[in-house]
Amino acid sequence: MSVETTERLVLREWTDAPGDLARIYDIYSRDEVMRWLGGGAGRLTEPGQAAERVAAWRERYDPYAGRYGLWAIEVAGSGVVAGSVLLKPLPGADGSTPTEDIEVGWHLHPDSWGHGYATEAARAVLAREFATGTRQVYAVVTPGNDRSMAVCGRLGMTHIGRRTDWYGGTEVETFVLPAPTEPAPAARP
């Protein structure tokens, strides 16, 4: 199911199809990806774990009826999945209880780095979320992840320093993007 489309991308649910499962394993088993996601915790070590990961994502995000989730970023017309984009409530100080703070994030396969896919996918889910009335969205980045911090910059996010408010107190570089302001009404002649 397609969640959102852009000029170059289709953002959709991850499926149990063999191609999706193989790509999930290929992304989430890589040290160069997982080192930035909880310090490697949750790295897949067997291909069969990909189906378990899809099931866990469904269980976690189904209650949100499509508003929040972790979706595949498919390059339109190619069938190639570049990675994932996420939008979700940040987990609080206990590491699991959702807060009212909303997070945008991305996890891309190294063969898809440097093409602007993370920025484009994040812009799409941010626009959709801001349309619901959300006032601001955060991105949290493991210190040293210069690629993700650059995406935050391209999105127009403001770096507000290192914080420990979420993910069980883990220190993260924190960026925030306020909702776009409504344009002023045009003056009437």
mmCIF file of C-alpha atoms in Angstrom, residues 44-156:
data_model
loop_
_atom_site.group_PDB
_atom_site.id
_atom_site.type_symbol
_atom_site.label_atom_id
_atom_site.label_comp_id
_atom_site.label_asym_id
_atom_site.label_seq_id
_atom_site.Cartn_x
_atom_site.Cartn_y
_atom_site.Cartn_z
ATOM 1 C CA LEU A 44 19.800 -8.637 12.013
ATOM 2 C CA THR A 45 22.073 -11.680 11.965
ATOM 3 C CA GLU A 46 19.919 -14.153 10.002
ATOM 4 C CA PRO A 47 17.732 -13.570 6.915
ATOM 5 C CA GLY A 48 14.706 -15.098 8.676
ATOM 6 C CA GLN A 49 14.711 -12.201 11.132
ATOM 7 C CA ALA A 50 13.504 -9.848 8.395
ATOM 8 C CA ALA A 51 9.971 -11.306 8.531
ATOM 9 C CA GLU A 52 10.008 -10.900 12.319
ATOM 10 C CA ARG A 53 11.023 -7.260 11.866
ATOM 11 C CA VAL A 54 8.115 -6.596 9.472
ATOM 12 C CA ALA A 55 5.699 -8.212 11.947
ATOM 13 C CA ALA A 56 7.094 -6.088 14.797
ATOM 14 C CA TRP A 57 6.729 -2.892 12.746
ATOM 15 C CA ARG A 58 3.113 -3.778 11.926
ATOM 16 C CA GLU A 59 2.309 -4.485 15.560
ATOM 17 C CA ARG A 60 3.949 -1.260 16.702
ATOM 18 C CA TYR A 61 2.371 1.046 14.118
ATOM 19 C CA ASP A 62 -1.034 -0.515 13.306
ATOM 20 C CA PRO A 63 -2.707 1.348 16.206
ATOM 21 C CA TYR A 64 -1.827 4.635 14.483
ATOM 22 C CA ALA A 65 -3.907 3.775 11.368
ATOM 23 C CA GLY A 66 -1.224 4.895 8.902
ATOM 24 C CA ARG A 67 -0.380 8.238 10.503
ATOM 25 C CA TYR A 68 2.854 6.913 11.985
ATOM 26 C CA GLY A 69 5.054 4.117 10.797
ATOM 27 C CA LEU A 70 8.258 2.944 9.218
ATOM 28 C CA TRP A 71 7.843 2.727 5.441
ATOM 29 C CA ALA A 72 9.861 1.478 2.495
ATOM 30 C CA ILE A 73 11.347 4.158 0.231
ATOM 31 C CA GLU A 74 10.991 2.729 -3.278
ATOM 32 C CA VAL A 75 12.584 4.500 -6.237
ATOM 33 C CA ALA A 76 9.663 5.064 -8.601
ATOM 34 C CA GLY A 77 9.618 2.887 -11.704
ATOM 35 C CA SER A 78 12.632 0.827 -10.622
ATOM 36 C CA GLY A 79 11.329 -1.451 -7.891
ATOM 37 C CA VAL A 80 14.531 -0.718 -5.933
ATOM 38 C CA VAL A 81 13.979 -0.002 -2.248
ATOM 39 C CA ALA A 82 16.488 2.602 -1.091
ATOM 40 C CA GLY A 83 15.680 2.179 2.591
ATOM 41 C CA SER A 84 13.140 3.287 5.190
ATOM 42 C CA VAL A 85 11.603 6.537 6.360
ATOM 43 C CA LEU A 86 9.882 6.801 9.722
ATOM 44 C CA LEU A 87 7.535 9.123 11.498
ATOM 45 C CA LYS A 88 6.552 8.270 15.068
ATOM 46 C CA PRO A 89 6.156 9.475 18.622
ATOM 47 C CA LEU A 90 9.557 9.537 20.307
ATOM 48 C CA PRO A 91 9.911 7.000 23.142
ATOM 49 C CA GLY A 92 10.416 8.667 26.508
ATOM 50 C CA ALA A 93 12.923 8.362 29.288
ATOM 51 C CA ASP A 94 11.914 4.732 29.915
ATOM 52 C CA GLY A 95 12.818 3.897 26.317
ATOM 53 C CA SER A 96 9.373 2.682 25.294
ATOM 54 C CA THR A 97 6.442 4.862 26.402
ATOM 55 C CA PRO A 98 5.510 7.173 23.508
ATOM 56 C CA THR A 99 5.771 10.896 24.175
ATOM 57 C CA GLU A 100 3.936 13.707 22.417
ATOM 58 C CA ASP A 101 7.175 14.607 20.602
ATOM 59 C CA ILE A 102 7.185 13.394 16.985
ATOM 60 C CA GLU A 103 10.313 12.062 15.266
ATOM 61 C CA VAL A 104 11.216 11.843 11.603
ATOM 62 C CA GLY A 105 14.047 9.530 10.569
ATOM 63 C CA TRP A 106 15.546 7.493 7.750
ATOM 64 C CA HIS A 107 17.653 4.359 7.286
ATOM 65 C CA LEU A 108 19.106 3.905 3.808
ATOM 66 C CA HIS A 109 21.155 1.174 2.198
ATOM 67 C CA PRO A 110 24.679 2.424 1.385
ATOM 68 C CA ASP A 111 24.018 1.909 -2.342
ATOM 69 C CA SER A 112 21.331 4.600 -2.041
ATOM 70 C CA TRP A 113 23.339 7.189 -0.110
ATOM 71 C CA GLY A 114 24.034 10.494 -1.819
ATOM 72 C CA HIS A 115 20.946 10.604 -4.082
ATOM 73 C CA GLY A 116 18.732 12.831 -1.925
ATOM 74 C CA TYR A 117 16.252 10.038 -1.209
ATOM 75 C CA ALA A 118 16.281 10.532 2.572
ATOM 76 C CA THR A 119 15.615 14.257 2.215
ATOM 77 C CA GLU A 120 12.849 13.756 -0.348
ATOM 78 C CA ALA A 121 11.125 11.004 1.640
ATOM 79 C CA ALA A 122 11.362 12.962 4.902
ATOM 80 C CA ARG A 123 9.911 16.082 3.268
ATOM 81 C CA ALA A 124 6.905 14.055 2.121
ATOM 82 C CA VAL A 125 6.095 12.598 5.544
ATOM 83 C CA LEU A 126 6.783 15.942 7.246
ATOM 84 C CA ALA A 127 4.341 17.762 4.954
ATOM 85 C CA ARG A 128 1.710 15.149 5.651
ATOM 86 C CA GLU A 129 2.270 15.372 9.416
ATOM 87 C CA PHE A 130 2.239 19.172 9.494
ATOM 88 C CA ALA A 131 -1.101 19.081 7.646
ATOM 89 C CA THR A 132 -2.568 17.354 10.752
ATOM 90 C CA GLY A 133 -1.742 20.387 12.914
ATOM 91 C CA THR A 134 1.490 19.119 14.485
ATOM 92 C CA ARG A 135 3.512 22.143 15.573
ATOM 93 C CA GLN A 136 7.038 20.707 15.361
ATOM 94 C CA VAL A 137 8.912 17.526 14.506
ATOM 95 C CA TYR A 138 12.275 16.338 15.811
ATOM 96 C CA ALA A 139 15.102 14.337 14.307
ATOM 97 C CA VAL A 140 17.491 12.622 16.692
ATOM 98 C CA VAL A 141 20.889 11.578 15.418
ATOM 99 C CA THR A 142 23.676 9.531 16.966
ATOM 100 C CA PRO A 143 26.658 11.846 17.545
ATOM 101 C CA GLY A 144 29.123 11.520 14.662
ATOM 102 C CA ASN A 145 26.519 10.597 12.025
ATOM 103 C CA ASP A 146 27.441 13.457 9.716
ATOM 104 C CA ARG A 147 25.327 12.132 6.813
ATOM 105 C CA SER A 148 22.112 12.244 8.834
ATOM 106 C CA MET A 149 22.987 15.626 10.304
ATOM 107 C CA ALA A 150 23.428 16.903 6.731
ATOM 108 C CA VAL A 151 19.943 15.623 5.845
ATOM 109 C CA CYS A 152 18.581 17.552 8.835
ATOM 110 C CA GLY A 153 20.243 20.670 7.446
ATOM 111 C CA ARG A 154 18.764 20.131 3.981
ATOM 112 C CA LEU A 155 15.339 19.777 5.589
ATOM 113 C CA GLY A 156 15.796 23.187 7.230
#
